[in-house]
PDB file of C-alpha atoms in Angstrom:
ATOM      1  CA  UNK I   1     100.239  79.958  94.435  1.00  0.00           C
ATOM      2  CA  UNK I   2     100.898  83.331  93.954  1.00  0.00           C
ATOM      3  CA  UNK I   3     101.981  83.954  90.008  1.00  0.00           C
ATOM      4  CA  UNK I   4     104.432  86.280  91.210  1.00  0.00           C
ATOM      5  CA  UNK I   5     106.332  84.002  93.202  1.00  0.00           C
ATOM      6  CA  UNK I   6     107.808  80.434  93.047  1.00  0.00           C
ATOM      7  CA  UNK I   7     107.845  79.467  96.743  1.00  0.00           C
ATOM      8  CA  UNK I   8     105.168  82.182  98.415  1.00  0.00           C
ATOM      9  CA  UNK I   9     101.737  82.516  98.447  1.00  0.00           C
ATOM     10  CA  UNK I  10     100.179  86.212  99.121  1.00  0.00           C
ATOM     11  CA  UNK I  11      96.775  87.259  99.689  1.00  0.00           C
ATOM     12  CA  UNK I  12      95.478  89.908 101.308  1.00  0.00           C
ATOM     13  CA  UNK I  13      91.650  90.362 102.762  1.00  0.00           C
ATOM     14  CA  UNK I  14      89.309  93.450 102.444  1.00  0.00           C
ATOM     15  CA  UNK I  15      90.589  94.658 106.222  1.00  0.00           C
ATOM     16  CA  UNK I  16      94.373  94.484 105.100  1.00  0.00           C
ATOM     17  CA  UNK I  17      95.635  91.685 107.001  1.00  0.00           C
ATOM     18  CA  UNK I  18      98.055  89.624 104.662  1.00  0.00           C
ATOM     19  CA  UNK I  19      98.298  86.038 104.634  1.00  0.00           C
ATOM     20  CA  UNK I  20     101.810  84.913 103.923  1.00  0.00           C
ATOM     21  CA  UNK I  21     102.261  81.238 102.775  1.00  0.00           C
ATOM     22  CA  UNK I  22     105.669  79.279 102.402  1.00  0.00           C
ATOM     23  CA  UNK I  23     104.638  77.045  99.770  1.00  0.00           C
ATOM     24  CA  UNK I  24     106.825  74.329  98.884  1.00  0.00           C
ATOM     25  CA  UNK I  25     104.905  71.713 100.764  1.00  0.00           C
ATOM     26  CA  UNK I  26     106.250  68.648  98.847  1.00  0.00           C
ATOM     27  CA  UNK I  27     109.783  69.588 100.743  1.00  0.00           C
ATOM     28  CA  UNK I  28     108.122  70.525 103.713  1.00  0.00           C
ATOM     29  CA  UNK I  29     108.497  74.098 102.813  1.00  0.00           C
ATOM     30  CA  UNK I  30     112.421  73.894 102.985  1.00  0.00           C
ATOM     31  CA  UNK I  31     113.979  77.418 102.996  1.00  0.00           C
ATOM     32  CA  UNK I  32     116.134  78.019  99.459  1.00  0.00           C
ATOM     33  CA  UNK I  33     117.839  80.915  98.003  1.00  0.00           C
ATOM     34  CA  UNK I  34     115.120  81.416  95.864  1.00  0.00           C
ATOM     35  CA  UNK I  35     112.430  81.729  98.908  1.00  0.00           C
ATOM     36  CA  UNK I  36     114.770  83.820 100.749  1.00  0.00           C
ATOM     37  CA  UNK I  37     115.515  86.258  98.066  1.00  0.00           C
ATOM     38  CA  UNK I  38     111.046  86.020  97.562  1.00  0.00           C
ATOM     39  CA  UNK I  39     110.778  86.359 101.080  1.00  0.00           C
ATOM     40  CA  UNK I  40     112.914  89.553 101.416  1.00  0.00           C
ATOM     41  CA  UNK I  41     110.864  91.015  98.313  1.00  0.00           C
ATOM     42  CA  UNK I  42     107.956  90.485  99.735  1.00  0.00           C
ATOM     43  CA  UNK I  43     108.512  91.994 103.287  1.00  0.00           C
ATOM     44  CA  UNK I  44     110.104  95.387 101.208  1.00  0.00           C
ATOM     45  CA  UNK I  45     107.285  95.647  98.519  1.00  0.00           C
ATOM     46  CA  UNK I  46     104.310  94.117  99.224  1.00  0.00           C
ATOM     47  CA  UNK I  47     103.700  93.870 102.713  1.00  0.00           C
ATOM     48  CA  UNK I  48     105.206  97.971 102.577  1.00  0.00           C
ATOM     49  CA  UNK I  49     101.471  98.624 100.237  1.00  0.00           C
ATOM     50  CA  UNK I  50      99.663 100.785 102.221  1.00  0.00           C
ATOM     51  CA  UNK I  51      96.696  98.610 102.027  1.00  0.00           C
ATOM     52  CA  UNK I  52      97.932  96.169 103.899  1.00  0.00           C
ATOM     53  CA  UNK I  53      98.278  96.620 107.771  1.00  0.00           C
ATOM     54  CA  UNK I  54      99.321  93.235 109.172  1.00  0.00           C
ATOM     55  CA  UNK I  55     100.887  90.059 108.441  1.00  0.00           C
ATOM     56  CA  UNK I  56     100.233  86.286 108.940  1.00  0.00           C
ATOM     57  CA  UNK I  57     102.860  83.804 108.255  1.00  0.00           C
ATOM     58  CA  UNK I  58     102.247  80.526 108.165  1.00  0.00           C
ATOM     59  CA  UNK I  59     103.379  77.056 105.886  1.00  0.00           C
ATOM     60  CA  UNK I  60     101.741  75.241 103.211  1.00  0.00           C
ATOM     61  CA  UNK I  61     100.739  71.323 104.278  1.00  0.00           C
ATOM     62  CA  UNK I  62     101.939  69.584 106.969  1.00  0.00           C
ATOM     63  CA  UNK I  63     105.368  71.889 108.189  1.00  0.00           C
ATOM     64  CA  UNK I  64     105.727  75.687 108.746  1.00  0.00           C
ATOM     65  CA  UNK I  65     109.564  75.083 107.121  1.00  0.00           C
ATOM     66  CA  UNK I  66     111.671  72.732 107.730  1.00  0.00           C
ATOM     67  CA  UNK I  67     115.240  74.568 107.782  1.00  0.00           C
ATOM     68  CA  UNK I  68     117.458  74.959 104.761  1.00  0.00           C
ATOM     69  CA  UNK I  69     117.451  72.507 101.640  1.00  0.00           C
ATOM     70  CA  UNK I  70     120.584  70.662 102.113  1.00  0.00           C
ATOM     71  CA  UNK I  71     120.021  69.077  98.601  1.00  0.00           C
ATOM     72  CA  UNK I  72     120.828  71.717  97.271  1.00  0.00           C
ATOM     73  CA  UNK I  73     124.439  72.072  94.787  1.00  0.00           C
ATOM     74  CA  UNK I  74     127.533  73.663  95.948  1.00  0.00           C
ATOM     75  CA  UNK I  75     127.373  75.578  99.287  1.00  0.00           C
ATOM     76  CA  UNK I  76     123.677  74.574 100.374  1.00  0.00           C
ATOM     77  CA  UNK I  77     123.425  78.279 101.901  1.00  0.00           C
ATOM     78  CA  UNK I  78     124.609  79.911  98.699  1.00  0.00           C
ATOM     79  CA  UNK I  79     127.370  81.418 100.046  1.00  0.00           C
ATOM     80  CA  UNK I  80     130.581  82.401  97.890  1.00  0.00           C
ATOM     81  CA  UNK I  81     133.196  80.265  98.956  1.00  0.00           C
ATOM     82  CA  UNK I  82     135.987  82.589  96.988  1.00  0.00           C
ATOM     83  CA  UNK I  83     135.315  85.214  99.424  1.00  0.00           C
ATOM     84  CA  UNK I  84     137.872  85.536 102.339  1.00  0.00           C
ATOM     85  CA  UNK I  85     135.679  87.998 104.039  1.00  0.00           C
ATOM     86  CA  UNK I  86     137.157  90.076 107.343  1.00  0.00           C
ATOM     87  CA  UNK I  87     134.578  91.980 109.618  1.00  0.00           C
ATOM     88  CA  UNK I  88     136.318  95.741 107.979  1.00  0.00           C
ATOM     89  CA  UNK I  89     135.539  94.393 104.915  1.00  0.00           C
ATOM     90  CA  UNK I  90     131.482  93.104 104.864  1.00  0.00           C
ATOM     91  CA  UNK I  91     130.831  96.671 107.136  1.00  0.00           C
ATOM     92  CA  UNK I  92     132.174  98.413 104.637  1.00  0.00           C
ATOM     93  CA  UNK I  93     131.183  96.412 101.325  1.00  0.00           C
ATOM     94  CA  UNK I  94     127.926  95.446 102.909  1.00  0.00           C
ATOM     95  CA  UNK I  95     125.856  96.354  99.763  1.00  0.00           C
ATOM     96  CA  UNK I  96     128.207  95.469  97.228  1.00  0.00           C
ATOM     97  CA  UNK I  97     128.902  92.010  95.017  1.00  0.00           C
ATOM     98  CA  UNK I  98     130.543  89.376  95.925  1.00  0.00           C
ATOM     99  CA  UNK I  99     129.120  90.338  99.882  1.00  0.00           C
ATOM    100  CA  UNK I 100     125.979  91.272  98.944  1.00  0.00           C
ATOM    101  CA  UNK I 101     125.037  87.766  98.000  1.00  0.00           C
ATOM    102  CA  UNK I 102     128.086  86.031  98.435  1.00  0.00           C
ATOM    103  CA  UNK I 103     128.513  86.680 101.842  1.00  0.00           C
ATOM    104  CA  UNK I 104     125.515  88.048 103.871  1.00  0.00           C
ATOM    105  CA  UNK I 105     123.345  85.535 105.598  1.00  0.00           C
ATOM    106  CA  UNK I 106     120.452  84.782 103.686  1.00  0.00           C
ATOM    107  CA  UNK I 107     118.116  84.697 106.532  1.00  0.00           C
ATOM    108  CA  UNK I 108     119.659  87.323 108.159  1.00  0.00           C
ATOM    109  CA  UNK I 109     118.475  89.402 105.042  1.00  0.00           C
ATOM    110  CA  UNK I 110     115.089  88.209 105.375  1.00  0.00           C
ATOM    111  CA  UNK I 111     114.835  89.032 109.055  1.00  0.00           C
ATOM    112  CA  UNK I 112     116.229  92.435 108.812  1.00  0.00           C
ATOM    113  CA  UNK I 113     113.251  93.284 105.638  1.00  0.00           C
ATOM    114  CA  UNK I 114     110.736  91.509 108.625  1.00  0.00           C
ATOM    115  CA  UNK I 115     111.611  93.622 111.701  1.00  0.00           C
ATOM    116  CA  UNK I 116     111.840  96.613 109.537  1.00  0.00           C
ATOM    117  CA  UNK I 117     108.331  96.398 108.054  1.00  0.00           C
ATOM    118  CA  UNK I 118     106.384  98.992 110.412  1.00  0.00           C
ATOM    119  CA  UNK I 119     103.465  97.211 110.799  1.00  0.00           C
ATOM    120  CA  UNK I 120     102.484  93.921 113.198  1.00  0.00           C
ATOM    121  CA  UNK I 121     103.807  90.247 111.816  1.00  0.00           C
ATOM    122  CA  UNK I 122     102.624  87.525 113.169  1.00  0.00           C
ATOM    123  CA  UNK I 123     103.950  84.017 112.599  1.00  0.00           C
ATOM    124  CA  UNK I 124     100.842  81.041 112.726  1.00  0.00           C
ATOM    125  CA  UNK I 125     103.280  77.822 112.987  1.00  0.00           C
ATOM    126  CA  UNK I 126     101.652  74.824 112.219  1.00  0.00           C
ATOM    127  CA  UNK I 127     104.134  72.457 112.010  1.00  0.00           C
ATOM    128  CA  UNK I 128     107.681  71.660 112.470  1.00  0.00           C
ATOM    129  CA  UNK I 129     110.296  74.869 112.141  1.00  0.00           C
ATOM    130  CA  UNK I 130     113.421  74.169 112.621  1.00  0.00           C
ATOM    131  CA  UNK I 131     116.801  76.185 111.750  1.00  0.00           C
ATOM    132  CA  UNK I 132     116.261  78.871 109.959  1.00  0.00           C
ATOM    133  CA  UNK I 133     112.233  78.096 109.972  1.00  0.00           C
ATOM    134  CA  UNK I 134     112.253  78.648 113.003  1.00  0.00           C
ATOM    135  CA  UNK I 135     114.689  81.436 113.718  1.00  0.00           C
ATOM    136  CA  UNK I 136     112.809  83.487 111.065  1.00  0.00           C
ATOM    137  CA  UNK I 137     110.147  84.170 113.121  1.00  0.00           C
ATOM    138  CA  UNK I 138     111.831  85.394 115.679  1.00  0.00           C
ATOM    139  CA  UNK I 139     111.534  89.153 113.623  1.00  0.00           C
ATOM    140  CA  UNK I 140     107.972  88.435 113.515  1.00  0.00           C
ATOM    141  CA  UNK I 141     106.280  90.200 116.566  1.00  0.00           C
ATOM    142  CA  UNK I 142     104.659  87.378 117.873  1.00  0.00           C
ATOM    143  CA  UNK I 143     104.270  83.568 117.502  1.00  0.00           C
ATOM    144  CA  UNK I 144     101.296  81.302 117.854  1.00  0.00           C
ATOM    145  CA  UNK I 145     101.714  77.390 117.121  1.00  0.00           C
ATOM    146  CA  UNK I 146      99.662  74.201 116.232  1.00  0.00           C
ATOM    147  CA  UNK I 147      99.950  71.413 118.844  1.00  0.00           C
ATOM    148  CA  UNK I 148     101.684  69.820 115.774  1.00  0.00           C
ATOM    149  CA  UNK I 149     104.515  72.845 116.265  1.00  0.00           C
ATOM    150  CA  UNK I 150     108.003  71.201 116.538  1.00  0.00           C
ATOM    151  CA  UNK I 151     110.545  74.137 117.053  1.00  0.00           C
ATOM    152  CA  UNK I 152     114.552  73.305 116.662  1.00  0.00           C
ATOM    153  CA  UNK I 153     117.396  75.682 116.986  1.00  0.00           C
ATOM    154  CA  UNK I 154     119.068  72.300 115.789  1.00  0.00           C
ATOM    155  CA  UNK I 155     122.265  74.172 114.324  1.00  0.00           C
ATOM    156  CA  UNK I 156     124.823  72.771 116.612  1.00  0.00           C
ATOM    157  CA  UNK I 157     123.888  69.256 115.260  1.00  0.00           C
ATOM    158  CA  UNK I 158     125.244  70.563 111.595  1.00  0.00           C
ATOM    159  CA  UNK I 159     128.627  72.332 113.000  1.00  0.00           C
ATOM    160  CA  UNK I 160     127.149  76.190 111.948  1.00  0.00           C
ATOM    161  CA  UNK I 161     125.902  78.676 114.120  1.00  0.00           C
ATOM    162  CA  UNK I 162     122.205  80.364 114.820  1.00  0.00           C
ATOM    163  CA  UNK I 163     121.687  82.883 112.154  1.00  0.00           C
ATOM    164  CA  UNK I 164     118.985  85.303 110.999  1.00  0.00           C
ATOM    165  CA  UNK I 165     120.101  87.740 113.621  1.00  0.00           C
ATOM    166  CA  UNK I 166     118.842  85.382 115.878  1.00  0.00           C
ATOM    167  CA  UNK I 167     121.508  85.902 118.402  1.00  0.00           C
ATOM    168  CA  UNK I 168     119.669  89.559 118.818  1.00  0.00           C
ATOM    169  CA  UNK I 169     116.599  88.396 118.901  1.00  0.00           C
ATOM    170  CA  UNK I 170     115.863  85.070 120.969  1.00  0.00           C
ATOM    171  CA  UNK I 171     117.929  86.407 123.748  1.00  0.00           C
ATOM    172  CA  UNK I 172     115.799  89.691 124.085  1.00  0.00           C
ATOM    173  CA  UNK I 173     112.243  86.983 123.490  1.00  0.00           C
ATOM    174  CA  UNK I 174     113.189  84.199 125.859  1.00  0.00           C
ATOM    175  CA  UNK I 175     116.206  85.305 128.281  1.00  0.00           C
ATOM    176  CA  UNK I 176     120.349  84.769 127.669  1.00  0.00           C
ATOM    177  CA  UNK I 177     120.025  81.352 129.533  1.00  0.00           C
ATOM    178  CA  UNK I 178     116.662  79.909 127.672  1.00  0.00           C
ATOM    179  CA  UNK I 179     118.202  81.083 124.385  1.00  0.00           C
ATOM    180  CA  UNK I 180     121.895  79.388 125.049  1.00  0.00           C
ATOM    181  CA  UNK I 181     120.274  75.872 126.473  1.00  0.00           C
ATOM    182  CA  UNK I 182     118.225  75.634 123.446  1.00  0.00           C
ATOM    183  CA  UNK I 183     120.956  76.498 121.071  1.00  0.00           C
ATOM    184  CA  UNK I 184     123.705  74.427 123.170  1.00  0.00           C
ATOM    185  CA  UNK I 185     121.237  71.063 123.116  1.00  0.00           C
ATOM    186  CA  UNK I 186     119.480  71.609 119.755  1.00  0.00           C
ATOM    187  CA  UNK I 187     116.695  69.652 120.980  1.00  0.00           C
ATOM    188  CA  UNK I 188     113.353  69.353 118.739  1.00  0.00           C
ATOM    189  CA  UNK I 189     110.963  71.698 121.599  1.00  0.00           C
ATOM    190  CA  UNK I 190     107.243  70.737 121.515  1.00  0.00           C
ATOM    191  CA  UNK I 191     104.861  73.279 121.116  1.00  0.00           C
ATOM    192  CA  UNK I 192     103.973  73.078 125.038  1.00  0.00           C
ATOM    193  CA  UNK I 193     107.934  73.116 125.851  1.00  0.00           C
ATOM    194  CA  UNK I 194     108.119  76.205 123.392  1.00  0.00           C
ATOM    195  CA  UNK I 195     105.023  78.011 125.550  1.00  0.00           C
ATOM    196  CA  UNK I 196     106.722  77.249 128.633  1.00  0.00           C
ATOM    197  CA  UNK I 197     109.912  78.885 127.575  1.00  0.00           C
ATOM    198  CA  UNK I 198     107.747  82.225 126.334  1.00  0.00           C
ATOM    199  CA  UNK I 199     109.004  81.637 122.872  1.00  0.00           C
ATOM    200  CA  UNK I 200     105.418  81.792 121.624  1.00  0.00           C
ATOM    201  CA  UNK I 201     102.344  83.198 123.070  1.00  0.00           C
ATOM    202  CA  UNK I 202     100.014  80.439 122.611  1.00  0.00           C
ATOM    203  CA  UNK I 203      99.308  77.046 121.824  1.00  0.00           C
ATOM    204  CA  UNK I 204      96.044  76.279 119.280  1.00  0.00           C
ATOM    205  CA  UNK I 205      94.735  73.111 117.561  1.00  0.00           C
ATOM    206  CA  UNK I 206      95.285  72.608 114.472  1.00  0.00           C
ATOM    207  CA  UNK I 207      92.215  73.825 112.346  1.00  0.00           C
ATOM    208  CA  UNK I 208      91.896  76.831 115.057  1.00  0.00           C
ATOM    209  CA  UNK I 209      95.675  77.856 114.719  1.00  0.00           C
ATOM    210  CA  UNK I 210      95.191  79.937 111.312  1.00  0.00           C
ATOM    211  CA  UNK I 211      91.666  81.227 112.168  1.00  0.00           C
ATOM    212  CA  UNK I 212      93.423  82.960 115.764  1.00  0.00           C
ATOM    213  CA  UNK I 213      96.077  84.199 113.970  1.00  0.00           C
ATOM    214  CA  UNK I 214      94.155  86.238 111.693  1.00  0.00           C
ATOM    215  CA  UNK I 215      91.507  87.406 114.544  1.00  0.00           C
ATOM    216  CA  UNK I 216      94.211  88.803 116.241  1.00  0.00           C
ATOM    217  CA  UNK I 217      96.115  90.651 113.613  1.00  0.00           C
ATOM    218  CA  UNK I 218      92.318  92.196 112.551  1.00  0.00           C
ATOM    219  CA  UNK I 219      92.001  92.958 116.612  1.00  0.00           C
ATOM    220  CA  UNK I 220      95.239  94.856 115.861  1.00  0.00           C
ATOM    221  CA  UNK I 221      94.431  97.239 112.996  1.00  0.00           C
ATOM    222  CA  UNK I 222      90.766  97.433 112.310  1.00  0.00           C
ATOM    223  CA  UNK I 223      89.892 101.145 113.835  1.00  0.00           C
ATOM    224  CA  UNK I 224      93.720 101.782 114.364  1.00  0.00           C
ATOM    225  CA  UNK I 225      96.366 104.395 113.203  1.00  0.00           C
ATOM    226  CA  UNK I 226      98.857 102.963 110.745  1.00  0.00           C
ATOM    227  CA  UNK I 227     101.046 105.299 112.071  1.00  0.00           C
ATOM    228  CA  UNK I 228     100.177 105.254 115.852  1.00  0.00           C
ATOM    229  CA  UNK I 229     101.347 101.304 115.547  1.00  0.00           C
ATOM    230  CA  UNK I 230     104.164 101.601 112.928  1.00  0.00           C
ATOM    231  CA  UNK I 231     105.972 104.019 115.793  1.00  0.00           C
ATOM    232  CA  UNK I 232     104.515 101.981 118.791  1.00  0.00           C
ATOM    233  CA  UNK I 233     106.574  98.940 116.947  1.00  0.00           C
ATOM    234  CA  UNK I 234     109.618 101.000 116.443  1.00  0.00           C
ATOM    235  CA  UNK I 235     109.909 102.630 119.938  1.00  0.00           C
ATOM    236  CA  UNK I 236     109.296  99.325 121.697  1.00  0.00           C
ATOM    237  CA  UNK I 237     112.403  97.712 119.819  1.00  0.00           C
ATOM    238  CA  UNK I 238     113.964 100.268 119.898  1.00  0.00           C
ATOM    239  CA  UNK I 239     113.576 101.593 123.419  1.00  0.00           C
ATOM    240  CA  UNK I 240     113.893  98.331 125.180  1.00  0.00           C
ATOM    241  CA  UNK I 241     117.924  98.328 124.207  1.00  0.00           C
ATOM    242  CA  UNK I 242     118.839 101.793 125.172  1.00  0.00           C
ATOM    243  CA  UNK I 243     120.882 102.622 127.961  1.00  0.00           C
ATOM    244  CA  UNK I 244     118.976 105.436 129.751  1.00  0.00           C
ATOM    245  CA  UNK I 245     115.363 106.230 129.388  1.00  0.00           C
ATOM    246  CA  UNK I 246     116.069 109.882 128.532  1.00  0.00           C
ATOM    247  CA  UNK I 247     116.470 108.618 124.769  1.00  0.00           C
ATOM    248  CA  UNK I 248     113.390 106.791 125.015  1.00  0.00           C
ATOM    249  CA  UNK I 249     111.815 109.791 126.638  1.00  0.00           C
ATOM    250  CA  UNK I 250     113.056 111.957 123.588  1.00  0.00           C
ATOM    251  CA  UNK I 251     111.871 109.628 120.963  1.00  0.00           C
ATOM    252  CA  UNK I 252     108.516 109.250 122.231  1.00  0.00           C
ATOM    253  CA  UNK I 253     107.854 112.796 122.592  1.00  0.00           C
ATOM    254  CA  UNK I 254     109.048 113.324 118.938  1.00  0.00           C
ATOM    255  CA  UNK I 255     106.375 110.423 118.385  1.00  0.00           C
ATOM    256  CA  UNK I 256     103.988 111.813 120.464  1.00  0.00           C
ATOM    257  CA  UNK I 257     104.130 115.202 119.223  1.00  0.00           C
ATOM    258  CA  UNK I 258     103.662 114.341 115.543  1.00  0.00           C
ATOM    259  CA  UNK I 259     100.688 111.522 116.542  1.00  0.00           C
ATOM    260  CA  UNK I 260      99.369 114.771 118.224  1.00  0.00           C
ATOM    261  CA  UNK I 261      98.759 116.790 115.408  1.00  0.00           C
ATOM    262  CA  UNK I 262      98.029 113.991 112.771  1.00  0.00           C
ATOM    263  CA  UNK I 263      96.286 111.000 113.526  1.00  0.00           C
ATOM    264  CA  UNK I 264      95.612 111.864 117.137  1.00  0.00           C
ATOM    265  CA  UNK I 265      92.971 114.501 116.419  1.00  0.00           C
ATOM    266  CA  UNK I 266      90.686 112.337 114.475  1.00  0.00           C
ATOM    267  CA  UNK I 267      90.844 110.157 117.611  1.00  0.00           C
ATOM    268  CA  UNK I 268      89.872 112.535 120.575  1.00  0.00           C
ATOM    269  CA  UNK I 269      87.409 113.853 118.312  1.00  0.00           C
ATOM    270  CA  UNK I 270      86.086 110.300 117.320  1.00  0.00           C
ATOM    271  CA  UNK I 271      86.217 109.514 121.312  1.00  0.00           C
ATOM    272  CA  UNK I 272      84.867 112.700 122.329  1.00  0.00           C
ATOM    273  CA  UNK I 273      81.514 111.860 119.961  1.00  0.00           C
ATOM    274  CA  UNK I 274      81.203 108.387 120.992  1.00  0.00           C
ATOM    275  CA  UNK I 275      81.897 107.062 117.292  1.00  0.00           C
ATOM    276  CA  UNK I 276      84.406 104.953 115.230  1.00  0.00           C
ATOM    277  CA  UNK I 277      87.338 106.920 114.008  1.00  0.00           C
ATOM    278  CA  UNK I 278      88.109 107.308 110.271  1.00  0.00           C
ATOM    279  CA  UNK I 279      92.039 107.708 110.373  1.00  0.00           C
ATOM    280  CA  UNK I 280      94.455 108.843 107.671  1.00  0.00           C
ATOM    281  CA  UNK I 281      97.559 108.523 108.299  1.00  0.00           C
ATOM    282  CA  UNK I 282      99.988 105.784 106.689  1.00  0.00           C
ATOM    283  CA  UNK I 283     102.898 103.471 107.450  1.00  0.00           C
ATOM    284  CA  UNK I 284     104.517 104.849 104.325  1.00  0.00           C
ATOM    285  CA  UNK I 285     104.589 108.376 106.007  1.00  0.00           C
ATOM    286  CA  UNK I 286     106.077 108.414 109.255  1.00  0.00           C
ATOM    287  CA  UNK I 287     107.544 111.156 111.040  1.00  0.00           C
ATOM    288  CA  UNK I 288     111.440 110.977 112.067  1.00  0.00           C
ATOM    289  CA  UNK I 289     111.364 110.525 115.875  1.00  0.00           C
ATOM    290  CA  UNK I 290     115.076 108.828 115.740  1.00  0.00           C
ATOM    291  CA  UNK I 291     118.507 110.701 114.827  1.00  0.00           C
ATOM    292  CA  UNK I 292     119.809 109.417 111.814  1.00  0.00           C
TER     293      UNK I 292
END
């Protein structure tokens, strides 16, 4: 285990692809306040190192994560119950005690530090994930999953709602009426039922789950622009929810028009003479292509 945190493990190996660990395997890596508030560090320090270019998450033992730790005192979510919070109110307070922590979904924290890291996450689930394990990888940018996967959006069974943004997300991954059937039922999915509905992208045994995971971040970032991909990730999500392509059309060329003159010389010129191209650009360093 990491000595920097309590429920994570972090390494990261000499091509920069991260492997990120839930590690609480004796509670089947139950999501706390204390790995959420580790998991948001992580995704807006560590992961933002310039050394590192991808991410693999995946869960210690037997379970990826098992939703929230209901044993926990008070309200299990660690929510203020003081608070009478109106919408006007978290907008505007958003940042600020008692909503910061108080009110603010904790996985909704965690997923908004994950999409916003510009570089490729993927999620290597290798056991159950249910609740918020598994709506927390809906942020990551794709999902791969043992044949001992069980994935529950099993929140109607405990009176709350899906959180972790994951009304945004699932809908755009899986469709409005794959995403509403699985939240309506809250059924346990197998790993096969899960392919079928496009949730993940592929279905591994168990030893070879990890071992793809990683492959295919490296096939991601070895010999690529940090930059090319951290605005390739942002125009995608981006894009895909604007109205009219004219806005995509003016992002990209902001994107393509700084890739141009940066990065994008190196790789004509490393094309042109038929060898491997040395690039310099980093994730840390991105040109503004969006209006503020």
């Amino acid at each position: 285990m990491s000595p920097a945190y309590e429920t994570l493990d972090w390494s990261v190996d000499p091509d920069g692809i991260a492997t990120l660990t839930l590690s609480r395997p004796d509670a089947l890596n139950a999501f706390n306040v204390t790995m959420a508030r580790e998991l948001e560090q992580v995704f807006l320090t560590d992961a933002r190192d310039d050394d590192v270019r991808a991410v693999v998450v995946t869960g210690s033992g037997r379970a990826f994560c098992a939703g929230m730790d209901l044993s926990a005192e008070g309200n299990v979510f660690g929510l203020d119950e003081s608070v009478r919070p109106t919408p006007a109110e978290l907008r505007e307070h958003l940042t600020e005690a008692p909503y910061h922590d108080g009110v603010r979904d904790t996985g909704g924290r965690v997923t908004l530090a994950i999409h916003a890291l510009p570089k490729p996450v993927i999620a290597a689930i290798n056991g159950p994930a249910v609740g918020i394990g598994a709506t927390m990888t809906l942020a990551m940018d794709l999902r791969l999953a043992s044949t001992k996967a069980r994935i529950g959006f099993v929140f109607g069974r405990l009176g709350i709602v899906p959180e972790a943004c994951s009304s945004w997300f699932l809908p755009r991954i899986v469709g409005v009426q794959q995403a509403l059937e699985w939240v309506y039922a809250a059924d346990i999915l197998t790993a096969e039922e899960a392919h079928a509905g496009r949730l993940v992208r592929s279905v591994h045994e168990p030893d070879d789950l990890l071992p793809a995971a990683l492959e295919l971040a490296r096939k991601f970032v070895v010999d690529r622009s940090p930059v090319a991909l951290a605005l390739a990730k942002q125009l995608i999500y981006r894009n895909g929810a604007v109205a009219d392509p004219l806005e995509a059309h003016l992002s990209d060329s902001l994107a393509m028009y700084w890739t141009s003159i940066g990065d994008g010389k190196e790789g004509v010129a490393a094309f042109l003479e038929k060898r491997t191209p040395a690039f310099t650009g980093k994730a840390s360093e991105l040109p503004e292509i969006f209006p503020g």
